[in-house]
mmCIF file of C-alpha atoms and ligand atoms in Angstrom:
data_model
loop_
_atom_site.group_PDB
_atom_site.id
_atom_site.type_symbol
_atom_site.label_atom_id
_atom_site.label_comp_id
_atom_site.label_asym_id
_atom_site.label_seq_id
_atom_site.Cartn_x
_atom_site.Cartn_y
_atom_site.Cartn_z
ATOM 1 C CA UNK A 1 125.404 104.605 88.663
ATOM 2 C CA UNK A 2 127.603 108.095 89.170
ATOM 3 C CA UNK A 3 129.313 106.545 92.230
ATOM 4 C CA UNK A 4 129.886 103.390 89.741
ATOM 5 C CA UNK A 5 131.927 105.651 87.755
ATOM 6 C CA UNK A 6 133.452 107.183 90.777
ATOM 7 C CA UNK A 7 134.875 103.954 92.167
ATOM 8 C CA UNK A 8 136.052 102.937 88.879
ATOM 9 C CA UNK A 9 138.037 106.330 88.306
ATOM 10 C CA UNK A 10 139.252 106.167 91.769
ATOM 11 C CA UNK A 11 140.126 102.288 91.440
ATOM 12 C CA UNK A 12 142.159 103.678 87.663
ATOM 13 C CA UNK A 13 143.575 106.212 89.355
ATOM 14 C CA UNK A 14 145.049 104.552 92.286
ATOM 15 C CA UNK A 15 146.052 101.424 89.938
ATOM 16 C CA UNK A 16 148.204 104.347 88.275
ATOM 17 C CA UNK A 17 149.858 105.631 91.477
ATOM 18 C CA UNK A 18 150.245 102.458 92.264
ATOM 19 C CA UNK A 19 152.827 101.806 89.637
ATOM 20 C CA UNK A 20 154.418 105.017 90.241
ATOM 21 C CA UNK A 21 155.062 104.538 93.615
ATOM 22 C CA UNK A 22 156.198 100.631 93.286
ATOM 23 C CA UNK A 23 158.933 101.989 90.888
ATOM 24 C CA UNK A 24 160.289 104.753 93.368
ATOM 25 C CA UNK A 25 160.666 102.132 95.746
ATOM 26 C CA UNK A 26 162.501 99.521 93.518
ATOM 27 C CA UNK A 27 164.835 102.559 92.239
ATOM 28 C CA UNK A 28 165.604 103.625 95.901
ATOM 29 C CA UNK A 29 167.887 100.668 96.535
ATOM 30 C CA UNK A 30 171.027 102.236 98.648
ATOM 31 C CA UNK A 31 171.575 101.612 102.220
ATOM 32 C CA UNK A 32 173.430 103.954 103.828
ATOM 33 C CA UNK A 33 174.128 105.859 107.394
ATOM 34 C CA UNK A 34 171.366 109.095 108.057
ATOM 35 C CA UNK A 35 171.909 111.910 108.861
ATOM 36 C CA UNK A 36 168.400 113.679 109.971
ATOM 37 C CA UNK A 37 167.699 117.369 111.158
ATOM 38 C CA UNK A 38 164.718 118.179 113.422
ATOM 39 C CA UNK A 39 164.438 121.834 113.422
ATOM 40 C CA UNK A 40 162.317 124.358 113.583
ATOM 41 C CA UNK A 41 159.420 126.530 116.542
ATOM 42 C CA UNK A 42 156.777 123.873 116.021
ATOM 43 C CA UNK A 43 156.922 120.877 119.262
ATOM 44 C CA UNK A 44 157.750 117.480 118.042
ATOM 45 C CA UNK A 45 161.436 117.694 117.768
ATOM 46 C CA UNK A 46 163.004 115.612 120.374
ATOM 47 C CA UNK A 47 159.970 113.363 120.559
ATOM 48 C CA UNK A 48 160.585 112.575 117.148
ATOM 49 C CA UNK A 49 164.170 111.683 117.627
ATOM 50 C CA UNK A 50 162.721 109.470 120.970
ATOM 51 C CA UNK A 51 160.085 107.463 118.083
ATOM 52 C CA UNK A 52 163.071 106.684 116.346
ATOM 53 C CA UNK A 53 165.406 105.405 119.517
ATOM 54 C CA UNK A 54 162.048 102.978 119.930
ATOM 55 C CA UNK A 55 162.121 102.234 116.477
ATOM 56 C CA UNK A 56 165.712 101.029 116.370
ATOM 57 C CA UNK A 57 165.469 99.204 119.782
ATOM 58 C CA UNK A 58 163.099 97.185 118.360
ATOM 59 C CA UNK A 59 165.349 95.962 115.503
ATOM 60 C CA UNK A 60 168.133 95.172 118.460
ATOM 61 C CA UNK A 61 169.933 97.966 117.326
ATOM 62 C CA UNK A 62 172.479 100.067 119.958
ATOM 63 C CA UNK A 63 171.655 103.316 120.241
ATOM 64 C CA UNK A 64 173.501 106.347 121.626
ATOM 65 C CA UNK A 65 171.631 109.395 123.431
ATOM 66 C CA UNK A 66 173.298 112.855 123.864
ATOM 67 C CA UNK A 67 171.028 115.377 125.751
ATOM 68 C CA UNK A 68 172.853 118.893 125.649
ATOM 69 C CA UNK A 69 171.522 121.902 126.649
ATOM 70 C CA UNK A 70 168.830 120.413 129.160
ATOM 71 C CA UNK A 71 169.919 119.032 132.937
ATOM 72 C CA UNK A 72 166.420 117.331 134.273
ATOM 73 C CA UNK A 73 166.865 113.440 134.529
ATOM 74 C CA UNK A 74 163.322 113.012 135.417
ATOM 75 C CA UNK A 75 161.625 112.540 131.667
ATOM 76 C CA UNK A 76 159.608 110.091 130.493
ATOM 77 C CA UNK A 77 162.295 108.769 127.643
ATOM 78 C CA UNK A 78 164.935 108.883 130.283
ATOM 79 C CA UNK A 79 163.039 106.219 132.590
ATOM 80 C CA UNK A 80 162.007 104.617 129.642
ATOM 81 C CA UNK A 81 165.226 104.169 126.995
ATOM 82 C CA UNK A 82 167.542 104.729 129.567
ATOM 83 C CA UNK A 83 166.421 101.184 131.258
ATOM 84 C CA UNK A 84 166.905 99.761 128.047
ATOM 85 C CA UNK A 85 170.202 97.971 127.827
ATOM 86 C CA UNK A 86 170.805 98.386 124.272
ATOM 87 C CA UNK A 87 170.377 102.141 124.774
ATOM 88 C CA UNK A 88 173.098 104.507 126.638
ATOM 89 C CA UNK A 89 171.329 107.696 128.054
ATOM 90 C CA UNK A 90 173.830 110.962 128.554
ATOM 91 C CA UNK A 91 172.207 114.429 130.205
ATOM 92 C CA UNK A 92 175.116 116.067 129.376
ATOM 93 C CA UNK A 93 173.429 120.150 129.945
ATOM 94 C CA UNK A 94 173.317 122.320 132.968
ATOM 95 C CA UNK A 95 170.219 123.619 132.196
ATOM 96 C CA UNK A 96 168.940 126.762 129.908
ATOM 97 C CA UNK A 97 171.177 129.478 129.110
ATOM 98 C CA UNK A 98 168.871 131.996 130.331
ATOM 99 C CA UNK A 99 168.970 129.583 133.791
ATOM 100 C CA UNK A 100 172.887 129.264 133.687
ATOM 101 C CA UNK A 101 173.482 132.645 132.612
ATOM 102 C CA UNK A 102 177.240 131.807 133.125
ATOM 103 C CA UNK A 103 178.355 131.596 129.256
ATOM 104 C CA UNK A 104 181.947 130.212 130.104
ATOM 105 C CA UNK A 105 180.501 127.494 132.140
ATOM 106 C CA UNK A 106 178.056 126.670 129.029
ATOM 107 C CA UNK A 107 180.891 125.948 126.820
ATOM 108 C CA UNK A 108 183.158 124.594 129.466
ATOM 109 C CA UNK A 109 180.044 121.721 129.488
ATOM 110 C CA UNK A 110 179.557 121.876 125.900
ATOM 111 C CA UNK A 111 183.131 120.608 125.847
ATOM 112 C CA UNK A 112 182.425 117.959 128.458
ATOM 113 C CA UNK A 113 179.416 116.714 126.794
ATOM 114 C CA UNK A 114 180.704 117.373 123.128
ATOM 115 C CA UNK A 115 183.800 114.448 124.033
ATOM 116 C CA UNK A 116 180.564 111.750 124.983
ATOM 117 C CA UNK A 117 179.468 112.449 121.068
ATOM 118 C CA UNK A 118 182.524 112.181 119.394
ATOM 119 C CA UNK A 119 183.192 108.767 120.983
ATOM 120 C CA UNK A 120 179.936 107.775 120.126
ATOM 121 C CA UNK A 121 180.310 108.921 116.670
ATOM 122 C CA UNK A 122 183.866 107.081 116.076
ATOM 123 C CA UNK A 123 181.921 103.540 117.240
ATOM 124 C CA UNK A 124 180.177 101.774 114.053
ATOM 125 C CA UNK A 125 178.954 100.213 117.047
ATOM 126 C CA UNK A 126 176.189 102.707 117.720
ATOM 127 C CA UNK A 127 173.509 102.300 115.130
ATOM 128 C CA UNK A 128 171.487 105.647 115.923
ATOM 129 C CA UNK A 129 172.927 108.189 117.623
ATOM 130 C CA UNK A 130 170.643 111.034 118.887
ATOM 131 C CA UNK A 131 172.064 114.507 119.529
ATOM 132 C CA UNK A 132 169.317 115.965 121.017
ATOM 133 C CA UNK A 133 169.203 119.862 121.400
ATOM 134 C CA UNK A 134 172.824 120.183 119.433
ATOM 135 C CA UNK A 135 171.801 123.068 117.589
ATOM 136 C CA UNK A 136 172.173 125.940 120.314
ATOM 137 C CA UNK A 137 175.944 124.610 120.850
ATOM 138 C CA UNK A 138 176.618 125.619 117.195
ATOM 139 C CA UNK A 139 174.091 128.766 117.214
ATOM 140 C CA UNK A 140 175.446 130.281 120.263
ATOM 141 C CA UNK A 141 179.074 129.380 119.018
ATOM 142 C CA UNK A 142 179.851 127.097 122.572
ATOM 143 C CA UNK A 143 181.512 124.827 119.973
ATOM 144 C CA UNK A 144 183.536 125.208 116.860
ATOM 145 C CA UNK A 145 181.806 124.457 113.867
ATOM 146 C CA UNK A 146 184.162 122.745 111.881
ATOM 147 C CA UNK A 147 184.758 120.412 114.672
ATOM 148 C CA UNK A 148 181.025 119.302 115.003
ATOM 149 C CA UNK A 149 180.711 118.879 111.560
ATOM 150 C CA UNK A 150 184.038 116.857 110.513
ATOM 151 C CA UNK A 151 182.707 113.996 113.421
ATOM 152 C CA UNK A 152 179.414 113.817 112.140
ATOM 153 C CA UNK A 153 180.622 113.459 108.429
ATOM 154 C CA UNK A 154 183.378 111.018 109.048
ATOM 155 C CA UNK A 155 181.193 108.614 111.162
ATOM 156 C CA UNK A 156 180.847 105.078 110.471
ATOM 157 C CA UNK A 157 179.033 104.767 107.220
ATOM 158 C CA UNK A 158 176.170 102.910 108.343
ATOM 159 C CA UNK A 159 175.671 104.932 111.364
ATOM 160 C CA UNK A 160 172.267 107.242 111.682
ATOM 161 C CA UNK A 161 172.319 110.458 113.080
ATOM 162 C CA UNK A 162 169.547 112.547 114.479
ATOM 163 C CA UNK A 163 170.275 116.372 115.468
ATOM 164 C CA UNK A 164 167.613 118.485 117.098
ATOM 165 C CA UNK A 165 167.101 122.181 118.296
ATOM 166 C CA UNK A 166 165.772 124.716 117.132
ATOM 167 C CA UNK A 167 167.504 127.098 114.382
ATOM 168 C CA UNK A 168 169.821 124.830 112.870
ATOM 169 C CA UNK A 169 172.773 126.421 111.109
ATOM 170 C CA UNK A 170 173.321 126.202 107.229
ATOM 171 C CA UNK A 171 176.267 124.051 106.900
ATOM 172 C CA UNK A 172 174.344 121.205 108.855
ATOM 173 C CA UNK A 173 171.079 121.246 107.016
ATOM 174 C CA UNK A 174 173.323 121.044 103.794
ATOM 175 C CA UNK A 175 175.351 117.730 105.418
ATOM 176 C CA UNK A 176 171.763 116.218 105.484
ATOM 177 C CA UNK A 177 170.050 113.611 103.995
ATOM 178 C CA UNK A 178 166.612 114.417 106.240
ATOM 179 C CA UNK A 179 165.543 117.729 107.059
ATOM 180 C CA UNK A 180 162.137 118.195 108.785
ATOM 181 C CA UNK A 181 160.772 121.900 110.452
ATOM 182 C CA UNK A 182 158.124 121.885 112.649
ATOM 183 C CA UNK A 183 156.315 124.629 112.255
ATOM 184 C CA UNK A 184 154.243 126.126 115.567
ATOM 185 C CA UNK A 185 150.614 126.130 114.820
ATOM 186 C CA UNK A 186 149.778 126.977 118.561
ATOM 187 C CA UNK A 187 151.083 125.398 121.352
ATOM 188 C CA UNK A 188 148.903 124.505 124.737
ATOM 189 C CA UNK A 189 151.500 126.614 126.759
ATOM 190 C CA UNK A 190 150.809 129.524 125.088
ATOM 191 C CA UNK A 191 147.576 128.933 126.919
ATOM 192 C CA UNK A 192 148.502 128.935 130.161
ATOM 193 C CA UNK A 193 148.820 125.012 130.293
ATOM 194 C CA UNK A 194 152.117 123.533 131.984
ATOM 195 C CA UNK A 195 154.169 120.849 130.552
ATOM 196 C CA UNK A 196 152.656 117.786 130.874
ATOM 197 C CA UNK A 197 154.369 114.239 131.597
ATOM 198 C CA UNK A 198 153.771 111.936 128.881
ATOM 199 C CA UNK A 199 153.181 114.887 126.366
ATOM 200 C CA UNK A 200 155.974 117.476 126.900
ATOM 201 C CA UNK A 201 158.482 115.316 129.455
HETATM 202 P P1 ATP B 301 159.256 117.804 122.276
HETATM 203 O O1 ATP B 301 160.346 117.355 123.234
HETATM 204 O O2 ATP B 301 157.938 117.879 122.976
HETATM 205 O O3 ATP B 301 159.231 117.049 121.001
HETATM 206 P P2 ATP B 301 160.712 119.913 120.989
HETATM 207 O O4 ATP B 301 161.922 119.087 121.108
HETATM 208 O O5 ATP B 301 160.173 120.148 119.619
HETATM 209 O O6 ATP B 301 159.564 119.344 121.923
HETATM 210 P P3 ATP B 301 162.020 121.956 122.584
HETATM 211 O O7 ATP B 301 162.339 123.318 122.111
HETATM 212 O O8 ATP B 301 163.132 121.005 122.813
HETATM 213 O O9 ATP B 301 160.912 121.349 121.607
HETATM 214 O O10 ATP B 301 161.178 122.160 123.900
HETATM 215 C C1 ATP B 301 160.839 121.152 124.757
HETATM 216 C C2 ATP B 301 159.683 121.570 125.636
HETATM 217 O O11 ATP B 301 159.126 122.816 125.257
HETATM 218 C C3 ATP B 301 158.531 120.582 125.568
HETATM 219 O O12 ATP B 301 157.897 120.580 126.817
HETATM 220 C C4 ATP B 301 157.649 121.169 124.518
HETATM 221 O O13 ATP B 301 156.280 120.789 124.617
HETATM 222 C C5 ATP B 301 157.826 122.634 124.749
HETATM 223 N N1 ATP B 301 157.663 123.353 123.483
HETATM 224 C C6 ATP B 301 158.083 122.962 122.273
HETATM 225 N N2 ATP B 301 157.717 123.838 121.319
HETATM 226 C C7 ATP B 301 157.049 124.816 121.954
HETATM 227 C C8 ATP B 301 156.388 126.018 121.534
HETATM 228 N N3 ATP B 301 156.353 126.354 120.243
HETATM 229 N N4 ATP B 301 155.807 126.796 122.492
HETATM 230 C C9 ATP B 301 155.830 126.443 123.784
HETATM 231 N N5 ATP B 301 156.422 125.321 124.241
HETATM 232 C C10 ATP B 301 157.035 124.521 123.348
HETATM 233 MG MG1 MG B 302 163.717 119.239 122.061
#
């Protein structure tokens, strides 16, 4: 008899949310180009931005890929997106600043790999374009601001955008539509446990 009740409050109460939530959706009727921020201590960032290359692959969309910062070519999303021939794959990096330790040479390939993004970001053609690990080249000041930001606001309007890195600067998060920050909870290599392929590369 009580869980009666229960089930028929639940059944009311979901009934209600139901009807909230069916009317958010029919309001929310504009289309337009993303622009999404994945910021943030917590993992997920990049592998987030990776979900949402396979998502748009599988709606035959092209997709762009911009790796900055990093120089391995031996990931798992490389192999598997870069064999994709929708999807263009750039490791544009020469590895960690604190492995470089060369600061001119950072921004010299900042530059280089800065020029494969604005193309991309000038072509409606590219659906998604990923900018994966952008944020240092704006925190450590390897590229001007103003420069970054007018290309990713005057992209093609229907064009999706997905920055990641960690401490994104103010004037991005305030040019996006999407801002997510993972937050570290505890990480496995805090334990003593190496990056692991399929998990971490
Ligand atoms: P992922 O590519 O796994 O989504 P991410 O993009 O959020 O990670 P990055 O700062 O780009 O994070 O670091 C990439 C690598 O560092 C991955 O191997 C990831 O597991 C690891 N990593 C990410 N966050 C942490 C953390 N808080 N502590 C230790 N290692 C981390
Ligand atoms: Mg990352």
């Amino acid at each position: 008899m009580i869980n009666d009740e229960i089930n028929t409050r639940h059944q009311a109460r979901m009934v209600r949310k139901k009807a909230l939530i069916d009317a958010a959706i029919a309001r929310n009727d504009k289309a337009q180009g993303l622009l999404l921020v994945l910021t943030g201590n917590g993992k997920g960032k990049s592998s987030s931005a990776f979900g949402m290359v396979g998502r748009a692959l599988g709606h035959g969309m092209k997709v762009g890929v911009c790796q900055f910062i990093k120089s391995r070519t031996d990931t798992g999303e490389e192999a598997f997106f870069g064999a994709h021939p929708l999807c263009e794959w750039h490791v544009l990096g020469d590895g960690f600043t604190w492995d470089t330790q060369d600061r001119s040479a950072d921004i010299a390939s900042a530059e280089r790999g800065w020029t494969v993004a604005e193309r991309m970001l000038a072509d409606p053609s590219y659906q998604l374009v990923v900018l994966d690990e952008l944020t240092y080249l704006l925190s450590y000041h390897y590229l001007d601001h103003e420069r970054v930001l007018d290309a990713i606001s005057q992209r093609p309007a229907m064009q999706h955008v997905v920055v990641t890195g960690r401490a994104a600067i103010e004037p991005l998060l305030d040019l996006a539509d999407t801002v997510t920050e993972m937050l570290d909870v505890k990480h496995a290599f805090q334990a003593g446990i190496k990056a692991q392929p399929g998990i971490d590369l």
